[in-house]
Amino acid sequence: MIKSRLCDLIGIKYPIIQAGMGPFSNNNLCVASANAGVLGLLSTSGVFNKDDQPWIYKAFVETAEANFDDDMATVMEKVLKRTYRLVKDKGGIFGINVMVSTEVLKHSHVMIDTAIRVREENPDMKKHFKVIFTSAGDPMGWKDKIKGAGFTWIHVVPSVKGAIRCKKAGVDVIVASGHEGGFHTSWEPVHSMILLPAVVETVSDKDTLVVGAGGFCDGKTLAAALVMGADGAQMGTRFLATQESDFHQIWKEGVVESDDRATLVARGFVGPARWLKTPRSSEHAKNTLQKSPGVFLGAPDDYSTIDMSLIQYEIESIKAVFEGNKEKAMMAAGEAAQRIKDMPKVNDLVQQMVKEAEGILRNASKLVA
Ligand SMILES: Cc1cc2nc3c(=O)[nH]c(=O)nc-3n(C[C@H](O)[C@H](O)[C@H](O)COP(=O)(O)O)c2cc1C
């Protein structure tokens, strides 16, 4: 059985994190993942989208057993209680992924304060709801609130510089997210093969764990993460294309049907984003080259400088996914899409990956003469 420090720290069976994939609902996926023995993560940013992208919000509240008119904190409370109810008998472990970028900071506090309150009011929940995972922003300043409330704190970064900042901020587990990864990616691209060992070498020690993200999707890549010194692997695209995943069927099929060189990078609403390659996303990449060339040159723009027609195009394309309109849809996914050829149940997927990784790691010693 494969075990790592990540398993010991948060009580999961296998050293795998099912990635948060906001703003889309992961509410059912998280339950299936937690019950399969990995860390299940609820994305939370869908709750911020009631006015701007109500189709995303509606799908979120429906899978949260909440109501369209509930306020943000109530939706959050309902989804936490639902997840707890559905994982507790199987010993599932889960957490929340909360974006902490400047534009959404006010909402991030609501999410995290609600999480702390709900867990305090339901002491048994502490055995299952163990992690707050922050993303897309500065980790500095969150330690007292998150760790003070007894959560394990995970933060994701795309660089060694970011990992050093996490360490200073007191993060328990640093996720090194390579450029292969699905959707949000960094302005200055570094892939997992370089980033993960570099982050491990710089920050991993007895108090700080490191997890790889970006391109991990099977037993081979899980074994590779562990061999590179990581304590586990986070997977987004792989879990997206599963039976229980909340993503629209055309999105899941888009991942499964994709082939060689399946993705491209173009402007997303929080910066560069990786999309499945389609005529629609190729058009978006062309527009990005014209209107936001910084995406390809590593020069960030923001909402005060960007041509908003790019953001509008993205919003329309995501709305099209929810309408099942394949032609107009843009679907985010990682480079791993080209290696994903099936849509299994989450538990079968996890068992298969862990078995494959075990076999590889056992055989690896035979390579040493
Ligand atoms: C559709 C989609 C949405 C995502 N949204 C978020 C998000 O809101 N916050 C975040 O931290 N990461 C987000 N990610 C990145 C994942 O958390 C994860 O790091 C990434 O998928 C790992 O790479 P992989 O796709 O190769 O597994 C998203 C990924 C996908 C595919």
mmCIF file of C-alpha atoms and ligand atoms in Angstrom:
data_model
loop_
_atom_site.group_PDB
_atom_site.id
_atom_site.type_symbol
_atom_site.label_atom_id
_atom_site.label_comp_id
_atom_site.label_asym_id
_atom_site.label_seq_id
_atom_site.Cartn_x
_atom_site.Cartn_y
_atom_site.Cartn_z
ATOM 1 C CA MET A 1 0.000 0.000 0.000
ATOM 2 C CA ILE A 2 1.320 3.424 -0.934
ATOM 3 C CA LYS A 3 1.521 5.799 1.988
ATOM 4 C CA SER A 4 3.186 9.132 2.472
ATOM 5 C CA ARG A 5 3.445 11.890 5.066
ATOM 6 C CA LEU A 6 0.368 13.471 3.483
ATOM 7 C CA CYS A 7 -1.655 10.394 4.481
ATOM 8 C CA ASP A 8 -0.393 10.632 8.064
ATOM 9 C CA LEU A 9 -0.993 14.387 8.287
ATOM 10 C CA ILE A 10 -4.635 14.422 7.222
ATOM 11 C CA GLY A 11 -5.712 10.812 7.621
ATOM 12 C CA ILE A 12 -6.345 9.904 3.978
ATOM 13 C CA LYS A 13 -5.636 6.380 2.674
ATOM 14 C CA TYR A 14 -3.821 7.378 -0.508
ATOM 15 C CA PRO A 15 -1.488 10.329 -1.228
ATOM 16 C CA ILE A 16 -3.789 11.922 -3.789
ATOM 17 C CA ILE A 17 -5.728 15.196 -3.760
ATOM 18 C CA GLN A 18 -8.804 15.639 -5.959
ATOM 19 C CA ALA A 19 -8.264 19.219 -7.057
ATOM 20 C CA GLY A 20 -10.700 22.018 -6.436
ATOM 21 C CA MET A 21 -11.991 23.143 -9.834
ATOM 22 C CA GLY A 22 -13.856 26.387 -9.364
ATOM 23 C CA PRO A 23 -15.935 28.201 -10.107
ATOM 24 C CA PHE A 24 -17.636 24.963 -11.090
ATOM 25 C CA SER A 25 -19.338 22.645 -8.641
ATOM 26 C CA ASN A 26 -17.237 19.770 -7.325
ATOM 27 C CA ASN A 27 -19.879 18.966 -4.743
ATOM 28 C CA ASN A 28 -20.603 15.399 -5.871
ATOM 29 C CA LEU A 29 -17.054 14.714 -7.026
ATOM 30 C CA CYS A 30 -15.697 15.699 -3.621
ATOM 31 C CA VAL A 31 -17.965 13.194 -1.859
ATOM 32 C CA ALA A 32 -16.956 10.378 -4.233
ATOM 33 C CA SER A 33 -13.262 11.235 -3.883
ATOM 34 C CA ALA A 34 -13.313 11.469 -0.100
ATOM 35 C CA ASN A 35 -15.132 8.139 0.082
ATOM 36 C CA ALA A 36 -12.526 6.594 -2.249
ATOM 37 C CA GLY A 37 -9.757 7.389 0.263
ATOM 38 C CA VAL A 38 -8.211 10.540 -1.232
ATOM 39 C CA LEU A 39 -8.598 14.162 -0.138
ATOM 40 C CA GLY A 40 -11.782 15.516 -1.709
ATOM 41 C CA LEU A 41 -11.898 19.266 -2.264
ATOM 42 C CA LEU A 42 -15.009 21.395 -2.671
ATOM 43 C CA SER A 43 -14.481 24.388 -4.890
ATOM 44 C CA THR A 44 -16.161 27.481 -3.448
ATOM 45 C CA SER A 45 -15.802 30.265 -6.009
ATOM 46 C CA GLY A 46 -19.056 29.262 -7.768
ATOM 47 C CA VAL A 47 -20.799 30.855 -4.801
ATOM 48 C CA PHE A 48 -19.368 34.250 -5.839
ATOM 49 C CA ASN A 49 -21.063 34.095 -9.250
ATOM 50 C CA LYS A 50 -24.757 34.592 -8.511
ATOM 51 C CA ASP A 51 -25.025 37.879 -10.423
ATOM 52 C CA ASP A 52 -22.307 37.548 -13.098
ATOM 53 C CA GLN A 53 -22.728 33.910 -14.127
ATOM 54 C CA PRO A 54 -26.003 32.621 -12.646
ATOM 55 C CA TRP A 55 -25.771 29.344 -14.625
ATOM 56 C CA ILE A 56 -22.612 28.449 -12.666
ATOM 57 C CA TYR A 57 -24.193 29.511 -9.387
ATOM 58 C CA LYS A 58 -27.407 27.577 -10.100
ATOM 59 C CA ALA A 59 -25.495 24.351 -10.788
ATOM 60 C CA PHE A 60 -23.542 24.917 -7.599
ATOM 61 C CA VAL A 61 -26.536 25.473 -5.304
ATOM 62 C CA GLU A 62 -28.435 22.542 -6.825
ATOM 63 C CA THR A 63 -25.609 20.147 -5.960
ATOM 64 C CA ALA A 64 -25.197 21.800 -2.539
ATOM 65 C CA GLU A 65 -28.815 21.137 -1.480
ATOM 66 C CA ALA A 66 -29.097 24.921 -1.131
ATOM 67 C CA ASN A 67 -31.517 27.463 -2.612
ATOM 68 C CA PHE A 68 -30.902 30.048 -5.309
ATOM 69 C CA ASP A 69 -31.790 32.871 -2.895
ATOM 70 C CA ASP A 70 -29.651 31.738 0.019
ATOM 71 C CA ASP A 71 -26.854 34.112 0.935
ATOM 72 C CA MET A 72 -23.238 33.094 0.422
ATOM 73 C CA ALA A 73 -22.634 31.921 3.975
ATOM 74 C CA THR A 74 -25.826 29.831 3.973
ATOM 75 C CA VAL A 75 -24.905 28.069 0.708
ATOM 76 C CA MET A 76 -21.514 27.340 2.186
ATOM 77 C CA GLU A 77 -22.957 26.016 5.435
ATOM 78 C CA LYS A 78 -25.347 23.751 3.533
ATOM 79 C CA VAL A 79 -22.688 22.273 1.276
ATOM 80 C CA LEU A 80 -20.358 21.595 4.208
ATOM 81 C CA LYS A 81 -23.099 19.847 6.163
ATOM 82 C CA ARG A 82 -24.154 17.852 3.103
ATOM 83 C CA THR A 83 -20.601 16.721 2.397
ATOM 84 C CA TYR A 84 -20.051 15.736 6.022
ATOM 85 C CA ARG A 85 -23.301 13.752 6.053
ATOM 86 C CA LEU A 86 -22.312 11.872 2.892
ATOM 87 C CA VAL A 87 -18.714 11.022 3.857
ATOM 88 C CA LYS A 88 -18.860 10.377 7.587
ATOM 89 C CA ASP A 89 -19.886 6.722 7.457
ATOM 90 C CA LYS A 90 -17.059 5.858 5.079
ATOM 91 C CA GLY A 91 -14.425 7.862 6.949
ATOM 92 C CA GLY A 92 -13.978 10.297 4.046
ATOM 93 C CA ILE A 93 -11.731 13.331 4.470
ATOM 94 C CA PHE A 94 -12.500 16.614 2.719
ATOM 95 C CA GLY A 95 -11.567 20.262 2.504
ATOM 96 C CA ILE A 96 -12.435 23.474 0.702
ATOM 97 C CA ASN A 97 -10.529 25.304 -2.022
ATOM 98 C CA VAL A 98 -10.860 29.055 -1.508
ATOM 99 C CA MET A 99 -9.487 31.648 -3.908
ATOM 100 C CA VAL A 100 -7.775 34.469 -1.999
ATOM 101 C CA SER A 101 -6.875 36.809 -4.858
ATOM 102 C CA THR A 102 -7.358 40.520 -4.214
ATOM 103 C CA GLU A 103 -10.529 40.841 -6.357
ATOM 104 C CA VAL A 104 -12.414 38.282 -4.262
ATOM 105 C CA LEU A 105 -10.836 38.771 -0.845
ATOM 106 C CA LYS A 106 -14.055 39.947 0.806
ATOM 107 C CA HIS A 107 -15.760 36.707 -0.295
ATOM 108 C CA SER A 108 -12.771 34.583 0.749
ATOM 109 C CA HIS A 109 -13.198 35.783 4.331
ATOM 110 C CA VAL A 110 -16.898 34.862 4.273
ATOM 111 C CA MET A 111 -16.037 31.351 3.031
ATOM 112 C CA ILE A 112 -13.299 30.742 5.580
ATOM 113 C CA ASP A 113 -15.154 32.319 8.527
ATOM 114 C CA THR A 114 -18.212 30.212 7.706
ATOM 115 C CA ALA A 115 -16.103 27.058 7.454
ATOM 116 C CA ILE A 116 -14.574 27.719 10.869
ATOM 117 C CA ARG A 117 -17.931 28.467 12.480
ATOM 118 C CA VAL A 118 -19.731 25.462 10.997
ATOM 119 C CA ARG A 119 -16.967 23.105 12.092
ATOM 120 C CA GLU A 120 -16.895 24.550 15.617
ATOM 121 C CA GLU A 121 -20.662 24.085 15.896
ATOM 122 C CA ASN A 122 -20.394 20.443 14.736
ATOM 123 C CA PRO A 123 -17.436 18.938 16.614
ATOM 124 C CA ASP A 124 -17.665 15.504 14.933
ATOM 125 C CA MET A 125 -17.118 17.266 11.610
ATOM 126 C CA LYS A 126 -13.513 17.868 12.693
ATOM 127 C CA LYS A 127 -12.736 14.196 11.995
ATOM 128 C CA HIS A 128 -13.702 14.644 8.338
ATOM 129 C CA PHE A 129 -13.481 18.321 7.355
ATOM 130 C CA LYS A 130 -9.774 18.837 7.882
ATOM 131 C CA VAL A 131 -8.329 21.077 5.195
ATOM 132 C CA ILE A 132 -8.490 24.655 4.007
ATOM 133 C CA PHE A 133 -6.751 24.983 0.652
ATOM 134 C CA THR A 134 -6.076 28.551 -0.483
ATOM 135 C CA SER A 135 -5.275 29.479 -4.059
ATOM 136 C CA ALA A 136 -4.718 32.275 -6.569
ATOM 137 C CA GLY A 137 -3.397 34.810 -4.079
ATOM 138 C CA ASP A 138 -0.913 35.713 -1.382
ATOM 139 C CA PRO A 139 -0.672 33.204 1.479
ATOM 140 C CA MET A 140 0.697 35.810 3.896
ATOM 141 C CA GLY A 141 -1.592 36.690 6.773
ATOM 142 C CA TRP A 142 -3.908 33.656 6.788
ATOM 143 C CA LYS A 143 -2.012 31.453 9.242
ATOM 144 C CA ASP A 144 -3.604 32.562 12.501
ATOM 145 C CA LYS A 145 -7.134 32.254 11.188
ATOM 146 C CA ILE A 146 -6.762 28.878 9.430
ATOM 147 C CA LYS A 147 -4.290 27.051 11.625
ATOM 148 C CA GLY A 148 -5.607 28.748 14.753
ATOM 149 C CA ALA A 149 -8.924 27.004 14.039
ATOM 150 C CA GLY A 150 -7.143 23.629 13.803
ATOM 151 C CA PHE A 151 -7.245 23.083 10.032
ATOM 152 C CA THR A 152 -4.377 21.749 7.953
ATOM 153 C CA TRP A 153 -3.489 24.552 5.552
ATOM 154 C CA ILE A 154 -2.561 23.896 1.920
ATOM 155 C CA HIS A 155 -1.653 26.609 -0.596
ATOM 156 C CA VAL A 156 -0.859 26.298 -4.310
ATOM 157 C CA VAL A 157 1.976 28.088 -6.146
ATOM 158 C CA PRO A 158 3.493 28.077 -9.656
ATOM 159 C CA SER A 159 7.084 28.938 -8.653
ATOM 160 C CA VAL A 160 9.900 28.390 -6.188
ATOM 161 C CA LYS A 161 9.561 32.055 -5.160
ATOM 162 C CA GLY A 162 5.917 31.428 -4.308
ATOM 163 C CA ALA A 163 6.852 28.295 -2.346
ATOM 164 C CA ILE A 164 9.367 30.248 -0.262
ATOM 165 C CA ARG A 165 6.649 32.786 0.528
ATOM 166 C CA CYS A 166 4.311 29.951 1.582
ATOM 167 C CA LYS A 167 6.941 28.643 3.941
ATOM 168 C CA LYS A 168 7.353 32.092 5.501
ATOM 169 C CA ALA A 169 3.575 32.346 5.814
ATOM 170 C CA GLY A 170 3.418 29.030 7.717
ATOM 171 C CA VAL A 171 1.653 26.823 5.131
ATOM 172 C CA ASP A 172 1.637 23.079 6.031
ATOM 173 C CA VAL A 173 1.473 21.633 2.514
ATOM 174 C CA ILE A 174 2.667 23.477 -0.586
ATOM 175 C CA VAL A 175 1.230 22.384 -3.922
ATOM 176 C CA ALA A 176 3.634 23.069 -6.813
ATOM 177 C CA SER A 177 1.443 23.598 -9.850
ATOM 178 C CA GLY A 178 3.137 23.033 -13.200
ATOM 179 C CA HIS A 179 2.167 24.655 -16.478
ATOM 180 C CA GLU A 180 0.569 21.426 -17.784
ATOM 181 C CA GLY A 181 -2.324 21.913 -15.375
ATOM 182 C CA GLY A 182 -5.921 22.637 -16.301
ATOM 183 C CA PHE A 183 -7.509 26.117 -16.339
ATOM 184 C CA HIS A 184 -5.666 28.771 -14.265
ATOM 185 C CA THR A 185 -2.010 28.701 -15.004
ATOM 186 C CA SER A 186 0.823 31.132 -14.389
ATOM 187 C CA TRP A 187 2.067 34.135 -16.366
ATOM 188 C CA GLU A 188 5.553 32.636 -16.406
ATOM 189 C CA PRO A 189 5.283 28.972 -17.317
ATOM 190 C CA VAL A 190 7.349 26.236 -15.652
ATOM 191 C CA HIS A 191 6.322 22.589 -16.053
ATOM 192 C CA SER A 192 6.062 19.955 -13.312
ATOM 193 C CA MET A 193 9.233 18.090 -14.297
ATOM 194 C CA ILE A 194 11.256 21.172 -13.361
ATOM 195 C CA LEU A 195 9.019 22.890 -10.816
ATOM 196 C CA LEU A 196 8.231 19.958 -8.533
ATOM 197 C CA PRO A 197 11.799 18.823 -7.742
ATOM 198 C CA ALA A 198 12.890 22.467 -7.480
ATOM 199 C CA VAL A 199 10.171 23.191 -4.905
ATOM 200 C CA VAL A 200 10.915 19.954 -3.024
ATOM 201 C CA GLU A 201 14.621 20.830 -2.863
ATOM 202 C CA THR A 202 13.880 24.337 -1.625
ATOM 203 C CA VAL A 203 11.122 23.949 0.964
ATOM 204 C CA SER A 204 10.407 20.318 1.872
ATOM 205 C CA ASP A 205 11.374 19.495 5.456
ATOM 206 C CA LYS A 206 9.871 17.915 8.555
ATOM 207 C CA ASP A 207 7.297 20.695 8.920
ATOM 208 C CA THR A 208 6.562 21.407 5.268
ATOM 209 C CA LEU A 209 5.149 18.912 2.791
ATOM 210 C CA VAL A 210 5.098 19.313 -0.981
ATOM 211 C CA VAL A 211 2.544 17.970 -3.461
ATOM 212 C CA GLY A 212 2.828 18.033 -7.264
ATOM 213 C CA ALA A 213 0.031 19.273 -9.537
ATOM 214 C CA GLY A 214 -0.161 19.611 -13.306
ATOM 215 C CA GLY A 215 -0.037 16.524 -15.527
ATOM 216 C CA PHE A 216 -0.590 13.875 -12.820
ATOM 217 C CA CYS A 217 -3.321 11.506 -13.929
ATOM 218 C CA ASP A 218 -2.410 7.831 -13.373
ATOM 219 C CA GLY A 219 -0.185 5.407 -11.478
ATOM 220 C CA LYS A 220 2.890 6.287 -13.536
ATOM 221 C CA THR A 221 2.663 10.001 -12.830
ATOM 222 C CA LEU A 222 1.704 9.432 -9.184
ATOM 223 C CA ALA A 223 4.803 7.238 -8.765
ATOM 224 C CA ALA A 224 6.885 9.902 -10.523
ATOM 225 C CA ALA A 225 5.693 12.590 -8.083
ATOM 226 C CA LEU A 226 6.688 10.425 -5.125
ATOM 227 C CA VAL A 227 10.044 9.580 -6.715
ATOM 228 C CA MET A 228 10.693 13.302 -7.238
ATOM 229 C CA GLY A 229 10.378 13.735 -3.479
ATOM 230 C CA ALA A 230 6.777 14.912 -3.281
ATOM 231 C CA ASP A 231 4.386 13.746 -0.586
ATOM 232 C CA GLY A 232 1.575 13.243 -3.083
ATOM 233 C CA ALA A 233 -0.085 14.385 -6.290
ATOM 234 C CA GLN A 234 -3.069 16.646 -6.901
ATOM 235 C CA MET A 235 -5.185 15.803 -9.961
ATOM 236 C CA GLY A 236 -7.820 17.968 -11.598
ATOM 237 C CA THR A 237 -8.398 16.947 -15.213
ATOM 238 C CA ARG A 238 -8.303 13.235 -14.324
ATOM 239 C CA PHE A 239 -11.071 13.572 -11.717
ATOM 240 C CA LEU A 240 -13.088 15.879 -13.970
ATOM 241 C CA ALA A 241 -13.650 12.975 -16.390
ATOM 242 C CA THR A 242 -15.262 10.540 -13.962
ATOM 243 C CA GLN A 243 -18.791 9.231 -13.576
ATOM 244 C CA GLU A 244 -19.528 11.142 -10.393
ATOM 245 C CA SER A 245 -17.953 14.443 -11.472
ATOM 246 C CA ASP A 246 -20.348 17.387 -11.533
ATOM 247 C CA PHE A 247 -19.010 18.683 -14.873
ATOM 248 C CA HIS A 248 -21.320 18.730 -17.895
ATOM 249 C CA GLN A 249 -21.264 15.594 -20.026
ATOM 250 C CA ILE A 250 -19.867 17.482 -23.065
ATOM 251 C CA TRP A 251 -16.942 18.651 -20.926
ATOM 252 C CA LYS A 252 -16.164 15.143 -19.638
ATOM 253 C CA GLU A 253 -16.455 13.736 -23.163
ATOM 254 C CA GLY A 254 -14.262 16.563 -24.453
ATOM 255 C CA VAL A 255 -11.468 15.371 -22.144
ATOM 256 C CA VAL A 256 -11.906 11.686 -22.983
ATOM 257 C CA GLU A 257 -12.075 12.279 -26.736
ATOM 258 C CA SER A 258 -9.096 14.635 -26.890
ATOM 259 C CA ASP A 259 -5.858 13.457 -28.390
ATOM 260 C CA ASP A 260 -2.275 14.498 -29.063
ATOM 261 C CA ARG A 261 -1.586 18.229 -28.332
ATOM 262 C CA ALA A 262 -5.056 18.620 -26.915
ATOM 263 C CA THR A 263 -4.862 21.971 -25.159
ATOM 264 C CA LEU A 264 -3.877 25.606 -25.599
ATOM 265 C CA VAL A 265 -3.386 28.614 -23.347
ATOM 266 C CA ALA A 266 -5.443 31.807 -23.744
ATOM 267 C CA ARG A 267 -6.750 34.565 -21.488
ATOM 268 C CA GLY A 268 -9.010 33.472 -18.647
ATOM 269 C CA PHE A 269 -10.752 35.722 -16.153
ATOM 270 C CA VAL A 270 -7.971 35.427 -13.572
ATOM 271 C CA GLY A 271 -5.079 35.353 -16.051
ATOM 272 C CA PRO A 272 -3.729 32.708 -18.438
ATOM 273 C CA ALA A 273 -5.903 29.607 -18.662
ATOM 274 C CA ARG A 274 -5.490 26.214 -20.302
ATOM 275 C CA TRP A 275 -8.400 25.099 -22.517
ATOM 276 C CA LEU A 276 -9.214 22.052 -24.607
ATOM 277 C CA LYS A 277 -8.253 22.911 -28.171
ATOM 278 C CA THR A 278 -11.386 23.529 -30.287
ATOM 279 C CA PRO A 279 -12.178 25.994 -33.080
ATOM 280 C CA ARG A 280 -13.795 28.238 -30.455
ATOM 281 C CA SER A 281 -10.788 28.205 -28.080
ATOM 282 C CA SER A 282 -8.362 28.594 -31.005
ATOM 283 C CA GLU A 283 -10.241 31.771 -31.938
ATOM 284 C CA HIS A 284 -9.919 32.896 -28.321
ATOM 285 C CA ALA A 285 -6.150 32.244 -28.417
ATOM 286 C CA LYS A 286 -5.877 34.375 -31.576
ATOM 287 C CA ASN A 287 -7.797 37.203 -29.904
ATOM 288 C CA THR A 288 -5.605 36.845 -26.821
ATOM 289 C CA LEU A 289 -2.471 37.218 -28.920
ATOM 290 C CA GLN A 290 -3.874 40.480 -30.271
ATOM 291 C CA LYS A 291 -5.487 41.935 -27.172
ATOM 292 C CA SER A 292 -3.575 40.432 -24.240
ATOM 293 C CA PRO A 293 -0.160 39.365 -25.593
ATOM 294 C CA GLY A 294 1.193 39.429 -22.036
ATOM 295 C CA VAL A 295 -0.354 35.945 -21.632
ATOM 296 C CA PHE A 296 2.310 34.657 -24.026
ATOM 297 C CA LEU A 297 5.066 37.061 -22.945
ATOM 298 C CA GLY A 298 4.780 36.643 -19.189
ATOM 299 C CA ALA A 299 3.592 40.232 -18.708
ATOM 300 C CA PRO A 300 0.489 40.334 -16.497
ATOM 301 C CA ASP A 301 -2.447 42.591 -17.243
ATOM 302 C CA ASP A 302 -5.427 43.022 -14.954
ATOM 303 C CA TYR A 303 -9.040 44.140 -15.005
ATOM 304 C CA SER A 304 -8.014 47.794 -15.276
ATOM 305 C CA THR A 305 -5.992 47.226 -18.469
ATOM 306 C CA ILE A 306 -7.446 44.182 -20.211
ATOM 307 C CA ASP A 307 -9.760 44.379 -23.207
ATOM 308 C CA MET A 308 -12.988 43.114 -21.612
ATOM 309 C CA SER A 309 -14.183 41.552 -24.864
ATOM 310 C CA LEU A 310 -11.854 38.631 -24.031
ATOM 311 C CA ILE A 311 -13.546 38.113 -20.693
ATOM 312 C CA GLN A 312 -16.974 38.460 -22.305
ATOM 313 C CA TYR A 313 -16.034 35.795 -24.879
ATOM 314 C CA GLU A 314 -15.023 33.476 -22.065
ATOM 315 C CA ILE A 315 -18.241 34.061 -20.127
ATOM 316 C CA GLU A 316 -20.351 33.346 -23.248
ATOM 317 C CA SER A 317 -18.330 30.207 -23.963
ATOM 318 C CA ILE A 318 -18.783 28.875 -20.451
ATOM 319 C CA LYS A 319 -22.496 29.648 -20.569
ATOM 320 C CA ALA A 320 -22.587 27.558 -23.757
ATOM 321 C CA VAL A 321 -21.208 24.565 -21.836
ATOM 322 C CA PHE A 322 -24.107 24.763 -19.408
ATOM 323 C CA GLU A 323 -26.471 24.854 -22.409
ATOM 324 C CA GLY A 324 -24.754 21.794 -23.915
ATOM 325 C CA ASN A 325 -23.786 23.850 -26.979
ATOM 326 C CA LYS A 326 -20.623 22.089 -28.199
ATOM 327 C CA GLU A 327 -19.812 24.590 -30.968
ATOM 328 C CA LYS A 328 -19.764 27.634 -28.736
ATOM 329 C CA ALA A 329 -18.388 25.953 -25.625
ATOM 330 C CA MET A 330 -14.902 26.412 -24.198
ATOM 331 C CA MET A 331 -13.828 23.809 -21.695
ATOM 332 C CA ALA A 332 -10.784 24.092 -19.459
ATOM 333 C CA ALA A 333 -8.521 21.074 -19.015
ATOM 334 C CA GLY A 334 -4.880 20.190 -18.524
ATOM 335 C CA GLU A 335 -2.421 18.628 -20.938
ATOM 336 C CA ALA A 336 -3.215 15.347 -19.165
ATOM 337 C CA ALA A 337 -6.435 15.269 -21.219
ATOM 338 C CA GLN A 338 -4.554 13.597 -24.053
ATOM 339 C CA ARG A 339 -3.678 10.690 -21.737
ATOM 340 C CA ILE A 340 -7.209 10.218 -20.400
ATOM 341 C CA LYS A 341 -9.212 7.695 -22.389
ATOM 342 C CA ASP A 342 -11.997 6.611 -20.063
ATOM 343 C CA MET A 343 -14.614 7.929 -17.657
ATOM 344 C CA PRO A 344 -14.439 5.553 -14.687
ATOM 345 C CA LYS A 345 -16.120 5.659 -11.309
ATOM 346 C CA VAL A 346 -13.918 7.532 -8.854
ATOM 347 C CA ASN A 347 -13.302 4.562 -6.566
ATOM 348 C CA ASP A 348 -12.262 2.315 -9.477
ATOM 349 C CA LEU A 349 -9.977 5.060 -10.769
ATOM 350 C CA VAL A 350 -8.259 5.499 -7.414
ATOM 351 C CA GLN A 351 -7.787 1.745 -6.936
ATOM 352 C CA GLN A 352 -6.348 1.386 -10.411
ATOM 353 C CA MET A 353 -3.936 4.320 -10.010
ATOM 354 C CA VAL A 354 -2.695 3.184 -6.632
ATOM 355 C CA LYS A 355 -2.181 -0.398 -7.833
ATOM 356 C CA GLU A 356 -0.277 0.790 -10.882
ATOM 357 C CA ALA A 357 1.911 3.122 -8.817
ATOM 358 C CA GLU A 358 2.660 0.361 -6.303
ATOM 359 C CA GLY A 359 3.768 -1.994 -9.074
ATOM 360 C CA ILE A 360 6.014 0.655 -10.596
ATOM 361 C CA LEU A 361 7.606 1.592 -7.292
ATOM 362 C CA ARG A 362 8.241 -2.080 -6.408
ATOM 363 C CA ASN A 363 9.832 -2.739 -9.789
ATOM 364 C CA ALA A 364 11.889 0.445 -9.700
ATOM 365 C CA SER A 365 14.382 -1.078 -7.273
ATOM 366 C CA LYS A 366 15.223 -3.701 -9.945
ATOM 367 C CA LEU A 367 16.702 -0.920 -12.030
ATOM 368 C CA VAL A 368 19.512 -0.608 -9.518
ATOM 369 C CA ALA A 369 22.283 -3.093 -10.313
HETATM 370 C C1 LIG B 1 -11.894 23.126 -14.885
HETATM 371 C C2 LIG B 1 -10.828 23.463 -13.902
HETATM 372 C C3 LIG B 1 -11.068 24.468 -12.972
HETATM 373 C C4 LIG B 1 -10.063 24.806 -12.049
HETATM 374 N N1 LIG B 1 -10.316 25.781 -11.120
HETATM 375 C C5 LIG B 1 -9.427 26.012 -10.122
HETATM 376 C C6 LIG B 1 -9.723 26.898 -9.046
HETATM 377 O O1 LIG B 1 -10.777 27.512 -8.995
HETATM 378 N N2 LIG B 1 -8.797 27.068 -8.077
HETATM 379 C C7 LIG B 1 -7.605 26.399 -8.102
HETATM 380 O O2 LIG B 1 -6.810 26.535 -7.177
HETATM 381 N N3 LIG B 1 -7.275 25.597 -9.130
HETATM 382 C C8 LIG B 1 -8.157 25.364 -10.110
HETATM 383 N N4 LIG B 1 -7.864 24.482 -11.108
HETATM 384 C C9 LIG B 1 -6.562 23.808 -11.087
HETATM 385 C C10 LIG B 1 -6.659 22.503 -10.293
HETATM 386 O O3 LIG B 1 -6.933 22.769 -8.954
HETATM 387 C C11 LIG B 1 -5.388 21.656 -10.396
HETATM 388 O O4 LIG B 1 -4.312 22.300 -9.771
HETATM 389 C C12 LIG B 1 -5.023 21.322 -11.814
HETATM 390 O O5 LIG B 1 -6.159 20.827 -12.490
HETATM 391 C C13 LIG B 1 -3.934 20.275 -11.814
HETATM 392 O O6 LIG B 1 -3.540 19.950 -13.107
HETATM 393 P P1 LIG B 1 -4.195 18.753 -13.964
HETATM 394 O O7 LIG B 1 -5.412 19.353 -14.554
HETATM 395 O O8 LIG B 1 -3.150 18.433 -14.943
HETATM 396 O O9 LIG B 1 -4.495 17.654 -13.011
HETATM 397 C C14 LIG B 1 -8.819 24.131 -12.060
HETATM 398 C C15 LIG B 1 -8.613 23.120 -13.002
HETATM 399 C C16 LIG B 1 -9.596 22.770 -13.905
HETATM 400 C C17 LIG B 1 -9.333 21.673 -14.884
#
